[in-house]
Short mmCIF file of C-alpha atoms in Angstrom, two decimals:
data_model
loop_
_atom_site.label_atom_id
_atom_site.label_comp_id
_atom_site.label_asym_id
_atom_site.label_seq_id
_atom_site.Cartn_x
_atom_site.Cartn_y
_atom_site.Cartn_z
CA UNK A 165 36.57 39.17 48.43
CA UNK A 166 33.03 38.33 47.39
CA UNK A 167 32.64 36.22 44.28
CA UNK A 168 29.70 37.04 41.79
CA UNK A 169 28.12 35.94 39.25
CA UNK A 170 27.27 37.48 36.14
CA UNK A 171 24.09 36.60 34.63
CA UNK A 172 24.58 36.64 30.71
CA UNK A 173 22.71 39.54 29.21
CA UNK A 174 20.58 39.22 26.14
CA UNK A 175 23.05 40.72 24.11
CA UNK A 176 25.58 37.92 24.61
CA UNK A 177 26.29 35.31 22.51
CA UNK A 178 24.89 32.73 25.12
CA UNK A 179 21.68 34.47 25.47
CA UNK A 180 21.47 35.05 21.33
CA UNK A 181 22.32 30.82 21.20
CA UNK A 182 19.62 30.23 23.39
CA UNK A 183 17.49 32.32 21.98
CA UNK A 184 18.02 31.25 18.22
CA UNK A 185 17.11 27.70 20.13
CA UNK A 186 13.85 28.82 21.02
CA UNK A 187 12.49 28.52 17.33
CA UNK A 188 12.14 25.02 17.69
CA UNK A 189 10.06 25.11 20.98
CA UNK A 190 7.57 27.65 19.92
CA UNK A 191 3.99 26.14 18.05
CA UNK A 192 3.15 27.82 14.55
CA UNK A 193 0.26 30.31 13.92
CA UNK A 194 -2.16 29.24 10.74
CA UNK A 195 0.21 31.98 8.84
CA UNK A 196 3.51 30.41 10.00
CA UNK A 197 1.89 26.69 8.62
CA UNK A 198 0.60 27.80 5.80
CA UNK A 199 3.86 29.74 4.56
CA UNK A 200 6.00 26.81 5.84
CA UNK A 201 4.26 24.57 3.56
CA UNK A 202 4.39 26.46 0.67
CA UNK A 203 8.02 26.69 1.09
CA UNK A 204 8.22 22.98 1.26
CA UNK A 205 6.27 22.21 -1.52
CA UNK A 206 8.45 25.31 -3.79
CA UNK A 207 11.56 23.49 -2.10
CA UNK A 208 10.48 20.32 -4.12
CA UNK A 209 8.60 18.49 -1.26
CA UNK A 210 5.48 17.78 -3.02
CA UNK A 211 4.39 14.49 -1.58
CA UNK A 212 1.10 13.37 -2.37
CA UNK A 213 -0.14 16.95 -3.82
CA UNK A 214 0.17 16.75 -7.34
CA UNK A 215 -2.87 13.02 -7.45
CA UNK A 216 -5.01 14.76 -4.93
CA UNK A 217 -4.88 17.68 -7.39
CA UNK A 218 -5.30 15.86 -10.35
CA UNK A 219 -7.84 13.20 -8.82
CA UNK A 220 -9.87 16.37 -8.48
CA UNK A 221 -9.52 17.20 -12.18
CA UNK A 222 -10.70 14.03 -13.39
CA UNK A 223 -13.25 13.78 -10.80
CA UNK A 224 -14.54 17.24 -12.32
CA UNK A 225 -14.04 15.82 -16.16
CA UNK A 226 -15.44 12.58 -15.38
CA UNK A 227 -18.78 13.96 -13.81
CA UNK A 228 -19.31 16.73 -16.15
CA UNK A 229 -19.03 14.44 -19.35
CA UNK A 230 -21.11 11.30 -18.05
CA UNK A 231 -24.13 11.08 -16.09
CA UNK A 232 -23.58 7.81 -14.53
CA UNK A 233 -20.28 8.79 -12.78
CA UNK A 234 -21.73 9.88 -9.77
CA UNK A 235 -24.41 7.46 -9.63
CA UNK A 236 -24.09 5.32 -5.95
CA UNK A 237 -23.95 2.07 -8.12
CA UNK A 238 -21.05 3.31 -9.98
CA UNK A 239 -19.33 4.96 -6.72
CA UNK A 240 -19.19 1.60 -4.85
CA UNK A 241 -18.41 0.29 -8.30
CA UNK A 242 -15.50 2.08 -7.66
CA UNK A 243 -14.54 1.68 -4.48
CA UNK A 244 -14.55 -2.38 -6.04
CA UNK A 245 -12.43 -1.79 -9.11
CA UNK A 246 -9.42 -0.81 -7.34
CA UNK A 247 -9.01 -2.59 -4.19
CA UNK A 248 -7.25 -4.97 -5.70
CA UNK A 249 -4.93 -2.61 -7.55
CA UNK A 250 -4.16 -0.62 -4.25
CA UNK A 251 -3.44 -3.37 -1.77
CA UNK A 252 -0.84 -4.46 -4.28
CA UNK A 253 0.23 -1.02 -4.46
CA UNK A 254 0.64 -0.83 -0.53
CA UNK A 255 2.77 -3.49 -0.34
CA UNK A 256 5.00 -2.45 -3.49
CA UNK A 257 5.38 0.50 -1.38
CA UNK A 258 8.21 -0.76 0.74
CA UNK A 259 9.80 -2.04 -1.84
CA UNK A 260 10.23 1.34 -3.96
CA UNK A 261 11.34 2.98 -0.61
CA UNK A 262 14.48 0.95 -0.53
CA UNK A 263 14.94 2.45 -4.26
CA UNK A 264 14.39 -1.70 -5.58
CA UNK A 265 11.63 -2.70 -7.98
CA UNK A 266 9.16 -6.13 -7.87
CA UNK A 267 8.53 -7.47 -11.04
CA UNK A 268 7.30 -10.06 -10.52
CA UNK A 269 4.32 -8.77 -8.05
CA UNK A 270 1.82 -9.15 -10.75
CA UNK A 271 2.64 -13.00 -11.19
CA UNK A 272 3.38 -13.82 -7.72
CA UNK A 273 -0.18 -12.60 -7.12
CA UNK A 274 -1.55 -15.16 -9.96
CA UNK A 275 0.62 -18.12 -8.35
CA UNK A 276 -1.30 -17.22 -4.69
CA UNK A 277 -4.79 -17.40 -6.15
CA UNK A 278 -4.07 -20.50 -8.76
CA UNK A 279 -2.76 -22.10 -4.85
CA UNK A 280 -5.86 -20.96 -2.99
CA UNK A 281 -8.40 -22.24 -6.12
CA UNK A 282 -6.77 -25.73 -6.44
CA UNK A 283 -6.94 -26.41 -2.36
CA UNK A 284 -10.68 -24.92 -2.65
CA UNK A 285 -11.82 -27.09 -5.61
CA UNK A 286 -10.09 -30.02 -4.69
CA UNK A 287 -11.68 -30.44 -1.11
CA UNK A 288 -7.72 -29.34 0.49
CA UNK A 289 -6.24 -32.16 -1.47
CA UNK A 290 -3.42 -30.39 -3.45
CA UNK A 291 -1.31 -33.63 -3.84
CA UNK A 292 -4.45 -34.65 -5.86
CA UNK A 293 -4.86 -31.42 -7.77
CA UNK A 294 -1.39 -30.36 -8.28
CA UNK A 295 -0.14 -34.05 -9.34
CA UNK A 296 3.12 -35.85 -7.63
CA UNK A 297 5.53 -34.48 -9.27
CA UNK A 298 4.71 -30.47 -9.42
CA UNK A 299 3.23 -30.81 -5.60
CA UNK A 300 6.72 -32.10 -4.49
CA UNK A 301 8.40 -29.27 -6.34
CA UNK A 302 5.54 -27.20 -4.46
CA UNK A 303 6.57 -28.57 -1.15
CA UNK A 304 10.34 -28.34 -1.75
CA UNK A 305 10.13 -24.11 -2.80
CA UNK A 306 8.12 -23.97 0.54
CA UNK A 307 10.81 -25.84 2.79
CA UNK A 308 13.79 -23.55 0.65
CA UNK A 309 11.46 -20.54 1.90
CA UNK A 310 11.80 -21.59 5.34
CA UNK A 311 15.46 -22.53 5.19
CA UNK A 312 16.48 -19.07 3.63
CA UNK A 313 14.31 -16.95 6.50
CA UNK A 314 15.98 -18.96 9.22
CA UNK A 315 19.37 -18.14 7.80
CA UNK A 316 18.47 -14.61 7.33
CA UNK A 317 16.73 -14.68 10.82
CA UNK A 318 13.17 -13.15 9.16
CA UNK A 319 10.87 -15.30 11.46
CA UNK A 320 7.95 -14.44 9.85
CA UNK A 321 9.05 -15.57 6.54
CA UNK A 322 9.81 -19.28 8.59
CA UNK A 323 6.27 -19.27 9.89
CA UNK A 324 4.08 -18.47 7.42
CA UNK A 325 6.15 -20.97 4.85
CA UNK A 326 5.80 -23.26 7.53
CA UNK A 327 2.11 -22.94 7.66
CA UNK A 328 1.69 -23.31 4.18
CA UNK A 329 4.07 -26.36 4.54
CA UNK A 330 1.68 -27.98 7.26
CA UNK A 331 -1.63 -26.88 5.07
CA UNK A 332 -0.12 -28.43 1.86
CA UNK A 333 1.05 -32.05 3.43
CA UNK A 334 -1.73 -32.22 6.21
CA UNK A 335 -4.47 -32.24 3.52
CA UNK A 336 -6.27 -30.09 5.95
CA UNK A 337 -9.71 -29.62 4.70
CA UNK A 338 -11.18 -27.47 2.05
CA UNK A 339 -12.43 -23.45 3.95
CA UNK A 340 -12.75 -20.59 2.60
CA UNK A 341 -10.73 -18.42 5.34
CA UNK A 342 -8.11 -21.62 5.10
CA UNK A 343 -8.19 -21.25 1.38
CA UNK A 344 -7.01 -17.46 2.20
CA UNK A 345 -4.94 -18.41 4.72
CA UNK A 346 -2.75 -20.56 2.26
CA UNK A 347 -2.55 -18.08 -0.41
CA UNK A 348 -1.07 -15.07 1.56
CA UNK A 349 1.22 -17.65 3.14
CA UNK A 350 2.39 -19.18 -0.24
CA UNK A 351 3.04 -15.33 -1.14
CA UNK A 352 5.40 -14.98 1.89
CA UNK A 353 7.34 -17.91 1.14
CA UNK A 354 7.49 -16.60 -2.63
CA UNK A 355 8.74 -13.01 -0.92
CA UNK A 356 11.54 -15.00 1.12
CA UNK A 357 13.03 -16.63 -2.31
CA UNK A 358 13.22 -12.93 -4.05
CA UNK A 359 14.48 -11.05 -1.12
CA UNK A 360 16.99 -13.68 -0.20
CA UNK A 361 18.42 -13.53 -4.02
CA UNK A 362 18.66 -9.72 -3.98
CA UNK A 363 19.66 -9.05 -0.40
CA UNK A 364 22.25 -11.96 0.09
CA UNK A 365 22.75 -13.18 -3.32
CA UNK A 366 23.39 -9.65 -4.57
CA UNK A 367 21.60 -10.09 -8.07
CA UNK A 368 20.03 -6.65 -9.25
CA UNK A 369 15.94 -6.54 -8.10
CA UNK A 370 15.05 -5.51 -11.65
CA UNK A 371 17.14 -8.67 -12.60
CA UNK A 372 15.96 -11.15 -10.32
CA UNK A 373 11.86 -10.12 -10.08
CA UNK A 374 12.25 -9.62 -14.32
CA UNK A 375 12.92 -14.03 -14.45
CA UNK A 376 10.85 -14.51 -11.72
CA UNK A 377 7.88 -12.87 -13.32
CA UNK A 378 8.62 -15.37 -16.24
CA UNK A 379 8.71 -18.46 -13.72
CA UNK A 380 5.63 -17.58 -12.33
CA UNK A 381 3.71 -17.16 -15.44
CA UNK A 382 4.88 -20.34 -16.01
CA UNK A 383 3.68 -22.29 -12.60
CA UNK A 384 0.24 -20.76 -12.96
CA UNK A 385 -0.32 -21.87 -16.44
CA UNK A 386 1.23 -25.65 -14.65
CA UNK A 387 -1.33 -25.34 -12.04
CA UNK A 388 -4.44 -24.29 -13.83
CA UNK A 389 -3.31 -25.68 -17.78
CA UNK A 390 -3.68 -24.15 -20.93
CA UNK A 391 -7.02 -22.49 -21.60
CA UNK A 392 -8.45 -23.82 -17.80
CA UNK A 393 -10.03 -21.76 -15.34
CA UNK A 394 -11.16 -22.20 -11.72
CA UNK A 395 -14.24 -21.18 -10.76
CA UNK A 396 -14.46 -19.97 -7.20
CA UNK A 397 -18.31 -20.59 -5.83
CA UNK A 398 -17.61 -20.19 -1.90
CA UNK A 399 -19.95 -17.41 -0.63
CA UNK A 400 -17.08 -16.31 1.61
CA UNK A 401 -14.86 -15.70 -1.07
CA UNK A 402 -17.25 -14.04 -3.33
CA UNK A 403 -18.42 -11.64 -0.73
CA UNK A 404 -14.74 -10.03 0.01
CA UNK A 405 -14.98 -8.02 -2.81
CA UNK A 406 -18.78 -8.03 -3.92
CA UNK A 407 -20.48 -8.80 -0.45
CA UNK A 408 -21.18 -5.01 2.16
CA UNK A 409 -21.72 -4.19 5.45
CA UNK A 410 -25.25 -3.40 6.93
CA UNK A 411 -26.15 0.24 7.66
CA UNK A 412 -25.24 -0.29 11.16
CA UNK A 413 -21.65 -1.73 10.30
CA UNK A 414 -21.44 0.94 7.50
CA UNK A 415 -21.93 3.89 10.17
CA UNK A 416 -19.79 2.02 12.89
CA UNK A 417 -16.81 1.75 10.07
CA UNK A 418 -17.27 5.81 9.95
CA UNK A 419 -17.31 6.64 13.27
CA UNK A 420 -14.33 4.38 14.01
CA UNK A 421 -12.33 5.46 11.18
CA UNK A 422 -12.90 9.37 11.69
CA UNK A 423 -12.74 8.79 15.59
CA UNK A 424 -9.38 6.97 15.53
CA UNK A 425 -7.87 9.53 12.66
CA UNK A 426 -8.94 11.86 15.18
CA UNK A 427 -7.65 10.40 18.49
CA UNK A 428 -4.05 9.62 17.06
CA UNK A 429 -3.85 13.11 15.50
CA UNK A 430 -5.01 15.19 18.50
CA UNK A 431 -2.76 13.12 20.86
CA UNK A 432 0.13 13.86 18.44
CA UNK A 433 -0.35 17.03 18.62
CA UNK A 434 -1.11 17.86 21.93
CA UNK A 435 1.88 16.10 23.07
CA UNK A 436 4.00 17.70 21.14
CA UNK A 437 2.39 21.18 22.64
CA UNK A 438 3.03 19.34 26.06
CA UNK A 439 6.91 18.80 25.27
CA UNK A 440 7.14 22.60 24.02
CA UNK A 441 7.84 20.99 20.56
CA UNK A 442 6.86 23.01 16.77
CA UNK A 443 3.27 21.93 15.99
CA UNK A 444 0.44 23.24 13.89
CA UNK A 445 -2.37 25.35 14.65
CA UNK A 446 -4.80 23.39 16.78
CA UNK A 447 -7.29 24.84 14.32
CA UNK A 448 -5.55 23.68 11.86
CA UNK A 449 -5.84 20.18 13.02
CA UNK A 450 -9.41 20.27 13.88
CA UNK A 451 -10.22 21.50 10.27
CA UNK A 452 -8.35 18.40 8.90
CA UNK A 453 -10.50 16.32 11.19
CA UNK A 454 -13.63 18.02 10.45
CA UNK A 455 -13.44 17.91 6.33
CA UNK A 456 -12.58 14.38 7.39
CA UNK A 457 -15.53 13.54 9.16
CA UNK A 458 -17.85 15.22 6.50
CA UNK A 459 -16.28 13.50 3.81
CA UNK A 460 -16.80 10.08 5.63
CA UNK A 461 -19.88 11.05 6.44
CA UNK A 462 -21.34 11.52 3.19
CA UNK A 463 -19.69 8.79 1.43
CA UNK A 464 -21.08 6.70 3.71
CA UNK A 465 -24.94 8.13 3.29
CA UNK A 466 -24.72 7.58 0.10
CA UNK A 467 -23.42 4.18 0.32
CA UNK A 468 -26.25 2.83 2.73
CA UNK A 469 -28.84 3.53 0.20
CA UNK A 470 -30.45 0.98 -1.99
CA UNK A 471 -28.42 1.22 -5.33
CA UNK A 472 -29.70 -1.83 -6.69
CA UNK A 473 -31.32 -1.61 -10.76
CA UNK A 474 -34.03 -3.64 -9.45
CA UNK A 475 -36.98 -2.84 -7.11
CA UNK A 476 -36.66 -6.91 -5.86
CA UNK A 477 -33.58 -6.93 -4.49
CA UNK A 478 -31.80 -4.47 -2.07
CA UNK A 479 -27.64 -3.15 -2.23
CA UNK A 480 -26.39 -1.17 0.54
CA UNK A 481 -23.92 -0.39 2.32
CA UNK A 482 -19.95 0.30 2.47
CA UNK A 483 -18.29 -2.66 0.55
CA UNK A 484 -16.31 -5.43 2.55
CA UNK A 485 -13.20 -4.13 0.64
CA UNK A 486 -13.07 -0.78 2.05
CA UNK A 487 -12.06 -1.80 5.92
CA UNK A 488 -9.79 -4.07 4.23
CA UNK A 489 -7.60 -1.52 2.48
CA UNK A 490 -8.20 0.55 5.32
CA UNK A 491 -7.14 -2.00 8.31
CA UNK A 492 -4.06 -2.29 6.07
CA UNK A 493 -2.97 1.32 5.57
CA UNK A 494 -3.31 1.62 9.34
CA UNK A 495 -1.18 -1.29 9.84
CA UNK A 496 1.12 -0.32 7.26
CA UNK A 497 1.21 3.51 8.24
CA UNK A 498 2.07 2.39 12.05
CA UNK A 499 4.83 0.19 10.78
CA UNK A 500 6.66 3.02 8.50
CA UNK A 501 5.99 5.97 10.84
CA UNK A 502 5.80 4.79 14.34
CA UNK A 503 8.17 1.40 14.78
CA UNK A 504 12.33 0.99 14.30
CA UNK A 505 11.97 -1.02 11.42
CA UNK A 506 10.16 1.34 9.49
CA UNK A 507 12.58 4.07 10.54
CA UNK A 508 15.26 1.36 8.93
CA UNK A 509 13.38 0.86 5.83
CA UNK A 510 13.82 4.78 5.59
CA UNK A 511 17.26 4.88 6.41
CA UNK A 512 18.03 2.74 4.38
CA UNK A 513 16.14 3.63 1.51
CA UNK A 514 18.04 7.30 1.64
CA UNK A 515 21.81 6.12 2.02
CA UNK A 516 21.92 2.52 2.44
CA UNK A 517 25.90 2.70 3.45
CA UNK A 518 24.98 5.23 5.95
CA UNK A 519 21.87 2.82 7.46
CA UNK A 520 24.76 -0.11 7.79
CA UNK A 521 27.43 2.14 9.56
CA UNK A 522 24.59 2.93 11.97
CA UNK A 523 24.17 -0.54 12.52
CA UNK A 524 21.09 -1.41 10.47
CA UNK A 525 20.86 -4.62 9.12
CA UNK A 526 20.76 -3.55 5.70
CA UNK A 527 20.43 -7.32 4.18
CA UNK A 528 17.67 -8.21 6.40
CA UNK A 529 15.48 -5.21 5.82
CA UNK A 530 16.19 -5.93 1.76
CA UNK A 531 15.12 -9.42 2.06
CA UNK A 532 12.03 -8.54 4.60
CA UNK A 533 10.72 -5.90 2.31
CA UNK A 534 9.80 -8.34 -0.45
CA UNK A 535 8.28 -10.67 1.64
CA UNK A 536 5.89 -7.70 2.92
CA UNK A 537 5.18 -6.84 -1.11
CA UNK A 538 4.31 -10.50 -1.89
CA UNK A 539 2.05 -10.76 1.01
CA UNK A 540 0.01 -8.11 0.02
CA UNK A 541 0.32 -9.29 -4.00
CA UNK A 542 -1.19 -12.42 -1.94
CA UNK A 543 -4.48 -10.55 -0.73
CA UNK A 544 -4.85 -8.79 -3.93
CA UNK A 545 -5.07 -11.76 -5.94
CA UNK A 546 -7.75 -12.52 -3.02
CA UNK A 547 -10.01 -9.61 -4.05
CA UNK A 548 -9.55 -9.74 -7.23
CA UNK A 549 -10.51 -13.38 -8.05
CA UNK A 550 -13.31 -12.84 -5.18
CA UNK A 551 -14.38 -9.88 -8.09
CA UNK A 552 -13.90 -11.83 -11.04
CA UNK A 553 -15.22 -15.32 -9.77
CA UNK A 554 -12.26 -17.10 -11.13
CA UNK A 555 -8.96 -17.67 -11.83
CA UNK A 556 -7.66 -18.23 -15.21
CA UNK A 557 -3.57 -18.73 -16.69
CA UNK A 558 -3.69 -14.87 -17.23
CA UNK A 559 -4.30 -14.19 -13.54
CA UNK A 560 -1.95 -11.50 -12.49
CA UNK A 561 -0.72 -10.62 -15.77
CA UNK A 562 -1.23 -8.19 -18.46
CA UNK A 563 -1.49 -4.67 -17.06
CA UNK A 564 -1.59 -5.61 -12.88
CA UNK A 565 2.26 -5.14 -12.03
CA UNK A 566 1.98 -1.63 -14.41
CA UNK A 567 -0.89 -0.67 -12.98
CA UNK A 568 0.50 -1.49 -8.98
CA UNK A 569 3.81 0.13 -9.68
CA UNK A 570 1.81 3.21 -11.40
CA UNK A 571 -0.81 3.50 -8.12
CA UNK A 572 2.31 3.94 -6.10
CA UNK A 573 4.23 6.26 -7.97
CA UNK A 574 1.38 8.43 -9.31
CA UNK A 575 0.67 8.70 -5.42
CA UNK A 576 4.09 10.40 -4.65
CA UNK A 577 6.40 7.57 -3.61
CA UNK A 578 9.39 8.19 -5.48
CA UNK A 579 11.34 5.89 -7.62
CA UNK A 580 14.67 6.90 -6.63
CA UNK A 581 14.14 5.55 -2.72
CA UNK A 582 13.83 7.25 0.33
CA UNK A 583 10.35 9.01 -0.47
CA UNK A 584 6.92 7.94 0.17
CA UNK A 585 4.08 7.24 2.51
CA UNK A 586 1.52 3.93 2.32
CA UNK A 587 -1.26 6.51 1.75
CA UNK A 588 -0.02 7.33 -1.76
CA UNK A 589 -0.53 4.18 -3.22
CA UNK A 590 -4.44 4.81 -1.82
CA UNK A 591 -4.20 7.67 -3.53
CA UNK A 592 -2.26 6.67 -6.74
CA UNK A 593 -5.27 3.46 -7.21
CA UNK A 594 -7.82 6.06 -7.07
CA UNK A 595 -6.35 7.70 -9.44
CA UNK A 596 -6.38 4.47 -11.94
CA UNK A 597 -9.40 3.34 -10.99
CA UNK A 598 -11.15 6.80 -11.59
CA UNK A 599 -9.59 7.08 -14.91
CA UNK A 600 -10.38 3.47 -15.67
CA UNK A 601 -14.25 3.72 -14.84
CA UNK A 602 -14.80 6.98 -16.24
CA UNK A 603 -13.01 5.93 -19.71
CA UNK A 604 -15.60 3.25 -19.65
CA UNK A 605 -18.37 5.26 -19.17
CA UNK A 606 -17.65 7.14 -21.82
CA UNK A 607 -17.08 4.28 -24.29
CA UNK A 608 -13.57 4.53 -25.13
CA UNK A 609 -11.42 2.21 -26.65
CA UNK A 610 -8.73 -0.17 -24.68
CA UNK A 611 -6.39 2.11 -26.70
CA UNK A 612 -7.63 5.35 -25.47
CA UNK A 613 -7.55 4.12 -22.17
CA UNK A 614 -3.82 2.38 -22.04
CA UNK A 615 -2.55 5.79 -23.53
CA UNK A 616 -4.35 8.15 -21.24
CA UNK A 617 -3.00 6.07 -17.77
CA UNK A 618 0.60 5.67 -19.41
CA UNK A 619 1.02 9.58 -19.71
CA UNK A 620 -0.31 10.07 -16.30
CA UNK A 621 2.11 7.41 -14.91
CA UNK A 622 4.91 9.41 -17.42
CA UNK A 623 3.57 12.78 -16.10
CA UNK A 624 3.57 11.48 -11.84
CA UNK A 625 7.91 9.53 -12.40
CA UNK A 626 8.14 13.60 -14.65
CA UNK A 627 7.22 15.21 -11.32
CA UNK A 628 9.26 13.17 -9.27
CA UNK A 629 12.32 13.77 -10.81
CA UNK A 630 11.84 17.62 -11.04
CA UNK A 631 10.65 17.39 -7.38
CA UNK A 632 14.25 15.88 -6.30
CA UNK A 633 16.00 18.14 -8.23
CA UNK A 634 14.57 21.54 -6.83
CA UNK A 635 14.90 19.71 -3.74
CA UNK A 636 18.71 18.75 -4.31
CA UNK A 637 19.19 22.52 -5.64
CA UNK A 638 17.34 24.19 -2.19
CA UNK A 639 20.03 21.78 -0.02
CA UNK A 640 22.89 23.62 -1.75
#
């Protein structure tokens, strides 16, 4: 007897299984992308869509009612006005995809620069500017900072209190890039007091960041004193947000940026084309690159001309700030997309009893989180007093927390957790910061301008909402 074997024909349900399997090894035409995207964004996945859109609009309005709005003074201008807005944004980020809210960002961000002026003006002797008493306190909230991280095991947290520790009782002499140093440190041990009281403590973030943002009101106005400001005269500090890179620099920025947007995105996709994977339309991905390139290429022409008033003195080139925000979204965007911890932070942030059962630290990802917000609160405060010259009681009040939390969510990151790339809050702040300038330009009242950016904040959490719904109603 001879044994055979039957080789399954197409008709069976083996061959239709493996088959149906295909789909997901087969790359997309420019049709197949195009359709499959429109079905995402009418399934509710709108991402960062509707702010591109409407930065358009008011780009349009904006130019079309004032001649100065495209000027290249007023375009690095506004490149300037909201770097400080959308590094806070960035780091806010995380915490909104873990569904939490930080307060107390805003005033955190004040308490960093008060810390950086005081070691800067006093020559690094903060015992002498603080006073004994409040630079005790000082040291004991750094050493509580270091305690809590150990016990949670967020190293980072330990070392960069512990640095600020050293700085503060070492009396280690007054420099600008030590001056920063301190500051983003003193925001890390001020992100490992909040995240330790919401992720171990248990105490509602809205709860916990609402006091704190009272607290820290209160230490700046101890460390700088009622109607006292600190001038900052370093040349280092003032050039991080007012200082620019030559033409050479300016150019070199460009090429790197577009060359490494293009090197990770072509090596994403050809790899996936490699592993038989689903991927877009290689033409698809060299358009993206190309509208890149000519969009970095022209905003960078225009920045290395002279835009100076005055025929003695020559301004050129790509401000300082822009590598800044952009060595950070990079960082940040590598973190989120392409490491386990972001992948937690996700997790987490869309069913945090699911994250745990899977074996995610879900406490240690809460507490680190806030640490990562009031870091980059901690640079903020950097550019912005490095705009403003100086830091006064008011420094990181009034509108900054609003406007952070609003450059985030106008961007697409959703208040509800789960939701949201670093990009958006680059997105959101240019959004602000277009609305802000332009209202200026065109004379309008504080009013005007308050009641303009709340709707648009109102309209972006309006979108987000629906968005989740259609989306909930497409998964049923």
């Amino acid at each position: 007897m001879t044994n055979t074997t039957e080789t399954p024909s197409q008709d069976t349900p083996a061959a239709g299984a493996i088959s149906d399997f295909g789909i997901d090894t087969t790359s997309q035409s420019t049709g197949e992308a195009v359709r499959d995207y429109w079905a995402r964004v009418r399934g509710g996945e709108l991402g960062s869509l509707p702010a591109l859109l409407g930065l358009i609009v008011l780009l349009i309005v904006f130019s079309s009612l004032s001649d100065t709005f495209f000027t290249l003074g007023n375009l690095a201008n506004l490149l300037q006005q909201g770097a400080s807005i959308t590094i806070i944004a960035m780091g806010l980020v995380f915490v909104l995809l873990l569904g939490e809210i930080d307060l107390s960002a805003g005033t955190a961000s004040g308490v960093t620069a008060s810390v950086m002026a005081l070691d800067l003006i006093n020559g690094g002797n903060l015992l002498g500017g603080m006073g004994d008493g409040v630079f005790y306190v000082f040291c004991g909230w750094l050493i509580l900072a270091i305690v809590l991280s150990v016990l949670m095991r967020v190293w980072v947290g330990a070392a960069m209190s512990l640095i600020a520790l050293l700085i503060a009782v070492l009396g280690v002499p007054a420099n600008a890039w030590i001056g920063m140093l301190l500051a983003v440190c003193v925001g890390t041990s001020i992100g490992c007091i909040t995240g330790y009281l919401v992720a171990k403590v248990g105490i509602p973030s809205f709860v916990v960041t609402l006091a704190l943002f009272l607290v820290w009101s209160g230490v700046v106005l101890q460390f700088i004193g009622q109607g006292g400001t600190l001038g900052l005269r370093d040349d280092t500090i003032f050039n991080v947000a007012n200082g620019n890179l030559n033409s050479a620099g300016s150019w070199a920025l460009c090429v790197l940026a577009v060359g490494g947007y293009a090197a990770v995105l072509l090596n994403r996709h050809f790899t996936r084309l490699r592993k038989g994977l689903v991927a877009q339309p290689t033409a698809l991905v060299l358009a993206k690159i190309g509208c890149l390139a000519l969009l970095a290429a022209v905003v960078t022409f225009a920045l290395t001309q002279n835009r100076s008033p005055s025929d003695l003195v020559v301004i050129a080139g790509v401000p300082y700030v822009v590598p800044l925000v952009l060595v950070l979204l990079v960082i940040g965007t590598f973190v989120l997309d392409r490491t386990s911890y972001g992948r937690h932070i996700y997790a987490v942030g869309g069913n945090k009893e699911a994250a745990r059962r899977a074996g995610v630290n879900v406490e240690k990802i809460r507490m680190s989180v806030f640490l990562i917000a009031s870091s980059a609160a901690a640079i903020g405060a950097i550019v912005y007093s490095s705009k403003v010259g100086s830091v006064d009681p008011n420094a990181g009040g009034g509108n900054t927390l609003l406007m952070s939390v609003g450059a985030a969510v106008i961007g697409g990151t959703s208040l509800f957790g789960g939701k949201g790339r670093l990009r958006d809050a680059v997105i959101g702040g240019a959004v602000l910061a277009v609305i802000a300038n332009g209202m200026g330009l065109l004379k309008q009242p504080a009013a005007v301008v308050f009641m303009v950016t709340g709707l648009v904040l109102l309209l972006a959490a309006s979108v987000d909402a629906l968005s989740r719904r259609r989306a909930a109603t497409a998964v049923r």
